[in-house]
């Protein structure tokens, strides 16, 4: 319950201490930390298995948010001063896995390390991220990705929103065209299409919309309708520069339109930053990463994270031996099997 309140609900340890005092059971903030730190050791096999399975995903979303770690030892040669919590959400086989990594590395570096565990025979995954250059990983030889950029955020759609007051008609046109694509995507989901049919649907319905938008964007410069150095011109330039990655959903089945999935996942880290302000040490941050990974993956899979973590702590030996059988989506089946074997004995 302590981990659920802290890393799932954003309740800092000092607030838990205040709550305990009001209930007449004084409990210093250090005690809840000792409890979750001890549980962290038992749950690491589950987190490590999540990482291994996330590396096999068909689509991997990644992004960062800033974080504070008070006592973070830095090598003399390390010039990096900022600290991030990276979010990675991997999808595939009708399930989603959320992972968190806190430290000096951007999400792209954490993603590159994650993909080192990817099976060699597996096809290249789709990477969904923002348009910033530091989002593209430097991968080891033999590892490939298909880059897809977020149609909703980054410097694409968002830039048009920011300059809409100065260029209302032009920005309204762009936003309405992108809105049509999202409408087509919503309709495709409502139809419960097979895995390959959404691509055909987008090619037939969203393809002409994006082609028309592309011609309009190019015409703004070709016909001297927009000054390239204006706010609108910069927004158009950025959109055209990343057009290939922004339109991967028209060429590759399973490509999402945006990076909203990991944006929502990172709100858990933002909630911690808002309420607790910081992690004291890197070890504390890594404990938080583990629990947030387990809790949010449970939510994405429709599992009860509180019940899940209780069962993992009740079966630490079984978890250590066969972590793949203790994932949020199959641990109930494993428990039923244990009960059946116990009854038959």
Short mmCIF file of C-alpha atoms in Angstrom, two decimals:
data_model
loop_
_atom_site.label_atom_id
_atom_site.label_comp_id
_atom_site.label_asym_id
_atom_site.label_seq_id
_atom_site.Cartn_x
_atom_site.Cartn_y
_atom_site.Cartn_z
CA UNK A 1 0.00 0.00 0.00
CA UNK A 2 2.87 2.38 0.80
CA UNK A 3 4.36 1.95 -2.70
CA UNK A 4 0.91 2.32 -4.26
CA UNK A 5 0.31 5.61 -2.43
CA UNK A 6 3.80 6.97 -3.08
CA UNK A 7 4.49 5.94 -6.68
CA UNK A 8 0.96 5.36 -7.88
CA UNK A 9 -0.83 8.22 -6.14
CA UNK A 10 1.98 10.75 -5.74
CA UNK A 11 1.79 10.89 -1.92
CA UNK A 12 5.23 11.86 -0.51
CA UNK A 13 6.60 10.02 2.50
CA UNK A 14 6.33 13.11 4.70
CA UNK A 15 2.58 13.24 4.03
CA UNK A 16 2.32 9.57 4.97
CA UNK A 17 4.13 10.46 8.17
CA UNK A 18 1.55 13.19 8.88
CA UNK A 19 -1.30 10.80 8.15
CA UNK A 20 0.14 8.18 10.52
CA UNK A 21 0.46 10.81 13.23
CA UNK A 22 -3.19 11.83 12.81
CA UNK A 23 -4.19 8.18 13.15
CA UNK A 24 -2.32 7.94 16.42
CA UNK A 25 0.41 5.68 15.06
CA UNK A 26 3.57 7.83 14.79
CA UNK A 27 5.71 6.54 11.93
CA UNK A 28 8.76 8.49 10.72
CA UNK A 29 9.11 9.03 6.97
CA UNK A 30 12.24 6.85 6.96
CA UNK A 31 10.20 3.75 7.85
CA UNK A 32 8.02 3.72 4.69
CA UNK A 33 11.18 4.20 2.64
CA UNK A 34 12.79 1.16 4.26
CA UNK A 35 9.67 -0.88 3.47
CA UNK A 36 9.63 -0.01 -0.24
CA UNK A 37 13.40 -0.38 -0.55
CA UNK A 38 13.18 -3.91 0.86
CA UNK A 39 10.29 -4.76 -1.49
CA UNK A 40 12.28 -3.36 -4.42
CA UNK A 41 14.81 -6.18 -4.14
CA UNK A 42 12.06 -8.81 -4.32
CA UNK A 43 10.37 -7.23 -7.33
CA UNK A 44 13.43 -6.66 -9.53
CA UNK A 45 12.98 -9.92 -11.49
CA UNK A 46 9.53 -8.72 -12.60
CA UNK A 47 10.93 -5.33 -13.67
CA UNK A 48 13.80 -6.97 -15.55
CA UNK A 49 11.36 -9.26 -17.37
CA UNK A 50 9.24 -6.27 -18.32
CA UNK A 51 12.35 -4.68 -19.85
CA UNK A 52 13.17 -7.86 -21.78
CA UNK A 53 9.65 -8.18 -23.14
CA UNK A 54 9.40 -4.46 -23.90
CA UNK A 55 12.48 -4.83 -26.11
CA UNK A 56 10.47 -7.21 -28.34
CA UNK A 57 7.66 -4.68 -28.88
CA UNK A 58 6.28 -3.74 -32.28
CA UNK A 59 6.05 -0.02 -31.41
CA UNK A 60 8.17 1.78 -28.80
CA UNK A 61 7.23 5.28 -27.62
CA UNK A 62 9.83 7.42 -25.85
CA UNK A 63 10.05 10.85 -24.23
CA UNK A 64 11.63 12.68 -21.27
CA UNK A 65 10.66 14.98 -18.45
CA UNK A 66 13.02 16.81 -16.11
CA UNK A 67 13.66 15.46 -12.62
CA UNK A 68 15.73 16.36 -9.55
CA UNK A 69 18.08 14.02 -7.67
CA UNK A 70 19.79 15.80 -4.76
CA UNK A 71 22.74 13.50 -4.22
CA UNK A 72 23.80 12.40 -7.67
CA UNK A 73 27.48 11.48 -7.97
CA UNK A 74 28.93 12.77 -11.24
CA UNK A 75 32.18 11.77 -12.90
CA UNK A 76 34.66 14.62 -13.39
CA UNK A 77 34.57 14.07 -17.16
CA UNK A 78 30.75 14.14 -17.24
CA UNK A 79 29.64 17.61 -18.35
CA UNK A 80 25.93 16.81 -18.21
CA UNK A 81 24.13 18.70 -15.47
CA UNK A 82 20.45 17.97 -16.12
CA UNK A 83 18.55 14.94 -14.81
CA UNK A 84 15.62 13.32 -16.58
CA UNK A 85 13.01 10.68 -16.04
CA UNK A 86 12.64 8.84 -19.33
CA UNK A 87 9.40 7.16 -20.25
CA UNK A 88 9.26 4.23 -22.66
CA UNK A 89 6.01 2.52 -23.57
CA UNK A 90 6.27 -0.61 -25.68
CA UNK A 91 3.26 -2.10 -27.44
CA UNK A 92 2.81 -5.46 -29.12
CA UNK A 93 0.89 -8.73 -28.85
CA UNK A 94 -2.16 -6.75 -27.64
CA UNK A 95 -0.38 -5.52 -24.51
CA UNK A 96 1.42 -2.39 -23.33
CA UNK A 97 4.48 -2.11 -21.09
CA UNK A 98 5.50 1.15 -19.39
CA UNK A 99 9.07 1.69 -18.19
CA UNK A 100 10.73 4.56 -16.33
CA UNK A 101 14.45 5.40 -16.11
CA UNK A 102 15.82 8.31 -14.07
CA UNK A 103 19.34 9.70 -14.51
CA UNK A 104 21.43 11.88 -16.79
CA UNK A 105 20.54 9.91 -19.92
CA UNK A 106 17.86 11.02 -22.36
CA UNK A 107 15.13 8.54 -23.26
CA UNK A 108 16.86 7.87 -26.56
CA UNK A 109 19.94 6.46 -24.78
CA UNK A 110 17.75 4.32 -22.53
CA UNK A 111 15.87 3.13 -25.61
CA UNK A 112 19.12 2.15 -27.34
CA UNK A 113 20.14 0.09 -24.29
CA UNK A 114 16.67 -1.48 -24.17
CA UNK A 115 16.86 -2.56 -27.82
CA UNK A 116 20.11 -4.38 -27.17
CA UNK A 117 17.92 -7.10 -25.62
CA UNK A 118 15.81 -7.38 -28.77
CA UNK A 119 15.85 -10.77 -30.50
CA UNK A 120 18.14 -10.70 -33.52
CA UNK A 121 15.55 -12.28 -35.81
CA UNK A 122 12.88 -9.74 -34.88
CA UNK A 123 11.86 -7.19 -37.49
CA UNK A 124 12.66 -3.50 -36.99
CA UNK A 125 10.33 -1.86 -34.45
CA UNK A 126 8.54 1.43 -34.99
CA UNK A 127 9.91 4.21 -32.79
CA UNK A 128 7.36 6.92 -32.02
CA UNK A 129 8.86 10.12 -30.63
CA UNK A 130 8.98 13.89 -30.97
CA UNK A 131 10.87 15.61 -33.75
CA UNK A 132 13.88 16.72 -31.65
CA UNK A 133 17.19 15.31 -32.90
CA UNK A 134 18.14 13.85 -29.50
CA UNK A 135 15.13 11.51 -29.75
CA UNK A 136 16.78 9.39 -32.46
CA UNK A 137 19.03 6.69 -30.92
CA UNK A 138 22.49 5.67 -32.05
CA UNK A 139 21.93 1.97 -32.42
CA UNK A 140 24.50 -0.83 -32.46
CA UNK A 141 25.30 -2.55 -35.75
CA UNK A 142 22.51 -4.79 -36.96
CA UNK A 143 19.75 -3.01 -35.01
CA UNK A 144 17.27 -0.95 -37.03
CA UNK A 145 14.19 1.13 -36.27
CA UNK A 146 11.44 2.74 -38.32
CA UNK A 147 11.20 6.36 -37.20
CA UNK A 148 7.75 7.89 -36.73
CA UNK A 149 7.23 11.42 -35.44
CA UNK A 150 4.35 12.65 -33.32
CA UNK A 151 1.67 14.40 -35.36
CA UNK A 152 0.19 16.11 -32.29
CA UNK A 153 3.20 17.49 -30.40
CA UNK A 154 6.79 18.45 -31.05
CA UNK A 155 7.26 21.40 -33.37
CA UNK A 156 4.59 20.21 -35.80
CA UNK A 157 0.97 20.83 -34.88
CA UNK A 158 1.94 22.65 -31.68
CA UNK A 159 3.81 25.39 -33.56
CA UNK A 160 0.72 26.19 -35.59
CA UNK A 161 -1.29 26.46 -32.38
CA UNK A 162 1.27 28.88 -30.95
CA UNK A 163 1.14 31.25 -33.97
CA UNK A 164 -2.60 30.90 -34.62
CA UNK A 165 -3.34 34.37 -33.22
CA UNK A 166 -1.14 35.99 -35.88
CA UNK A 167 -2.07 33.67 -38.78
CA UNK A 168 -5.60 32.51 -37.95
CA UNK A 169 -6.77 31.42 -41.41
CA UNK A 170 -3.64 29.52 -42.37
CA UNK A 171 -3.31 27.81 -38.99
CA UNK A 172 -6.99 26.91 -38.94
CA UNK A 173 -6.55 25.19 -42.30
CA UNK A 174 -3.59 23.11 -41.11
CA UNK A 175 -5.25 22.16 -37.83
CA UNK A 176 -8.49 21.20 -39.56
CA UNK A 177 -6.63 18.98 -42.03
CA UNK A 178 -4.80 17.22 -39.18
CA UNK A 179 -8.13 16.96 -37.37
CA UNK A 180 -9.59 15.10 -40.35
CA UNK A 181 -6.81 12.50 -40.03
CA UNK A 182 -7.61 12.02 -36.35
CA UNK A 183 -11.27 11.63 -37.25
CA UNK A 184 -10.38 8.90 -39.73
CA UNK A 185 -8.23 7.21 -37.09
CA UNK A 186 -11.10 7.24 -34.59
CA UNK A 187 -13.43 5.74 -37.18
CA UNK A 188 -10.90 3.00 -37.97
CA UNK A 189 -10.74 2.05 -34.27
CA UNK A 190 -14.52 1.98 -33.98
CA UNK A 191 -14.74 -0.47 -36.88
CA UNK A 192 -12.61 -3.08 -35.03
CA UNK A 193 -10.51 -3.70 -38.12
CA UNK A 194 -7.88 -6.43 -38.47
CA UNK A 195 -4.23 -5.40 -37.89
CA UNK A 196 -3.58 -4.66 -41.58
CA UNK A 197 -6.88 -2.98 -42.44
CA UNK A 198 -6.25 0.35 -40.60
CA UNK A 199 -3.29 0.98 -42.91
CA UNK A 200 -5.48 0.46 -45.98
CA UNK A 201 -8.16 2.66 -44.41
CA UNK A 202 -5.69 5.49 -43.77
CA UNK A 203 -4.18 5.16 -47.23
CA UNK A 204 -7.64 5.51 -48.77
CA UNK A 205 -9.00 8.28 -46.52
CA UNK A 206 -6.11 10.05 -44.77
CA UNK A 207 -3.65 9.75 -47.67
CA UNK A 208 -5.46 12.30 -49.90
CA UNK A 209 -5.83 14.67 -46.93
CA UNK A 210 -2.12 14.59 -46.13
CA UNK A 211 -1.20 14.93 -49.79
CA UNK A 212 -3.42 18.01 -50.11
CA UNK A 213 -1.88 19.46 -46.96
CA UNK A 214 1.64 18.82 -48.29
CA UNK A 215 0.87 20.64 -51.55
CA UNK A 216 -0.59 23.56 -49.59
CA UNK A 217 2.49 23.80 -47.35
CA UNK A 218 4.87 23.82 -50.33
CA UNK A 219 2.74 26.39 -52.14
CA UNK A 220 3.11 28.84 -49.24
CA UNK A 221 6.78 29.23 -50.11
CA UNK A 222 6.67 28.55 -53.86
CA UNK A 223 3.99 31.21 -54.40
CA UNK A 224 5.52 33.58 -51.84
CA UNK A 225 2.39 33.56 -49.69
CA UNK A 226 4.38 33.11 -46.46
CA UNK A 227 7.65 34.63 -45.31
CA UNK A 228 10.01 31.72 -44.37
CA UNK A 229 11.36 33.59 -41.33
CA UNK A 230 7.93 34.32 -39.88
CA UNK A 231 6.37 32.21 -37.15
CA UNK A 232 4.14 30.52 -39.69
CA UNK A 233 7.05 30.01 -42.07
CA UNK A 234 9.12 28.28 -39.38
CA UNK A 235 6.18 26.03 -38.50
CA UNK A 236 5.75 25.07 -42.16
CA UNK A 237 9.48 24.44 -42.59
CA UNK A 238 9.57 22.13 -39.59
CA UNK A 239 6.55 20.20 -40.77
CA UNK A 240 7.99 19.72 -44.26
CA UNK A 241 11.41 18.74 -42.90
CA UNK A 242 9.92 15.88 -40.87
CA UNK A 243 7.19 14.92 -43.33
CA UNK A 244 8.51 11.39 -43.96
CA UNK A 245 8.50 10.44 -40.28
CA UNK A 246 5.20 12.23 -39.66
CA UNK A 247 3.47 10.20 -42.37
CA UNK A 248 4.87 6.73 -41.60
CA UNK A 249 1.32 5.75 -40.59
CA UNK A 250 0.46 5.84 -44.33
CA UNK A 251 3.18 3.29 -45.18
CA UNK A 252 3.65 0.96 -42.21
CA UNK A 253 0.86 -0.99 -40.50
CA UNK A 254 0.57 -0.41 -36.77
CA UNK A 255 2.12 3.06 -36.77
CA UNK A 256 0.35 5.39 -34.28
CA UNK A 257 -0.38 9.01 -35.13
CA UNK A 258 1.16 10.50 -32.03
CA UNK A 259 3.19 10.00 -28.88
CA UNK A 260 0.29 10.60 -26.49
CA UNK A 261 0.68 7.14 -24.92
CA UNK A 262 4.05 7.96 -23.35
CA UNK A 263 3.00 11.57 -22.68
CA UNK A 264 0.28 10.19 -20.42
CA UNK A 265 2.70 7.74 -18.81
CA UNK A 266 5.12 10.54 -17.94
CA UNK A 267 2.39 12.33 -16.00
CA UNK A 268 3.13 9.84 -13.21
CA UNK A 269 6.70 11.14 -12.97
CA UNK A 270 5.47 14.73 -13.23
CA UNK A 271 3.06 14.06 -10.33
CA UNK A 272 5.96 12.81 -8.22
CA UNK A 273 8.05 15.87 -9.13
CA UNK A 274 5.17 18.18 -8.24
CA UNK A 275 4.36 16.58 -4.88
CA UNK A 276 7.70 15.23 -3.64
CA UNK A 277 9.88 17.78 -5.53
CA UNK A 278 12.89 15.46 -5.80
CA UNK A 279 14.55 12.10 -5.13
CA UNK A 280 17.26 12.20 -2.49
CA UNK A 281 19.57 9.70 -4.19
CA UNK A 282 19.89 7.85 -7.48
CA UNK A 283 19.04 4.63 -5.64
CA UNK A 284 15.80 6.24 -4.47
CA UNK A 285 15.04 7.29 -8.03
CA UNK A 286 15.63 3.76 -9.31
CA UNK A 287 13.29 2.35 -6.66
CA UNK A 288 10.68 4.84 -7.82
CA UNK A 289 11.27 3.84 -11.45
CA UNK A 290 10.66 0.19 -10.60
CA UNK A 291 7.38 0.76 -8.79
CA UNK A 292 6.08 3.24 -11.36
CA UNK A 293 6.93 0.75 -14.12
CA UNK A 294 4.99 -2.03 -12.40
CA UNK A 295 2.05 0.15 -11.38
CA UNK A 296 1.53 1.86 -14.73
CA UNK A 297 2.00 -1.36 -16.72
CA UNK A 298 -0.74 -2.90 -14.57
CA UNK A 299 -3.03 -0.01 -15.37
CA UNK A 300 -2.31 -0.29 -19.09
CA UNK A 301 -3.10 -4.02 -18.94
CA UNK A 302 -6.22 -3.62 -16.80
CA UNK A 303 -4.66 -5.39 -13.80
CA UNK A 304 -4.97 -4.39 -10.13
CA UNK A 305 -1.49 -3.10 -9.30
CA UNK A 306 -2.00 -3.37 -5.53
CA UNK A 307 -3.08 -7.03 -5.73
CA UNK A 308 -0.32 -7.74 -8.24
CA UNK A 309 2.52 -6.45 -6.08
CA UNK A 310 1.16 -8.32 -3.05
CA UNK A 311 1.27 -11.62 -4.93
CA UNK A 312 4.79 -10.95 -6.19
CA UNK A 313 5.96 -10.48 -2.60
CA UNK A 314 4.14 -13.63 -1.51
CA UNK A 315 5.92 -15.70 -4.19
CA UNK A 316 9.47 -14.30 -4.40
CA UNK A 317 11.11 -17.66 -5.13
CA UNK A 318 8.69 -18.54 -7.94
CA UNK A 319 9.14 -15.03 -9.35
CA UNK A 320 12.92 -15.33 -9.35
CA UNK A 321 12.77 -18.71 -11.13
CA UNK A 322 10.15 -17.90 -13.78
CA UNK A 323 9.55 -14.13 -14.02
CA UNK A 324 7.77 -14.47 -17.39
CA UNK A 325 4.95 -16.30 -15.60
CA UNK A 326 4.46 -13.39 -13.19
CA UNK A 327 3.62 -10.56 -15.55
CA UNK A 328 0.56 -8.34 -14.90
CA UNK A 329 -1.34 -10.02 -17.74
CA UNK A 330 -0.74 -13.64 -16.73
CA UNK A 331 0.03 -13.80 -13.01
CA UNK A 332 -3.59 -14.76 -12.19
CA UNK A 333 -3.27 -17.84 -14.38
CA UNK A 334 -0.04 -18.71 -12.60
CA UNK A 335 -1.75 -18.37 -9.22
CA UNK A 336 -4.63 -20.61 -10.35
CA UNK A 337 -2.14 -23.23 -11.48
CA UNK A 338 -0.35 -23.14 -8.12
CA UNK A 339 -3.67 -23.53 -6.30
CA UNK A 340 -4.64 -26.48 -8.53
CA UNK A 341 -1.35 -28.23 -7.91
CA UNK A 342 -1.72 -27.63 -4.18
CA UNK A 343 -5.26 -29.06 -4.15
CA UNK A 344 -4.25 -32.15 -6.15
CA UNK A 345 -1.37 -32.80 -3.75
#
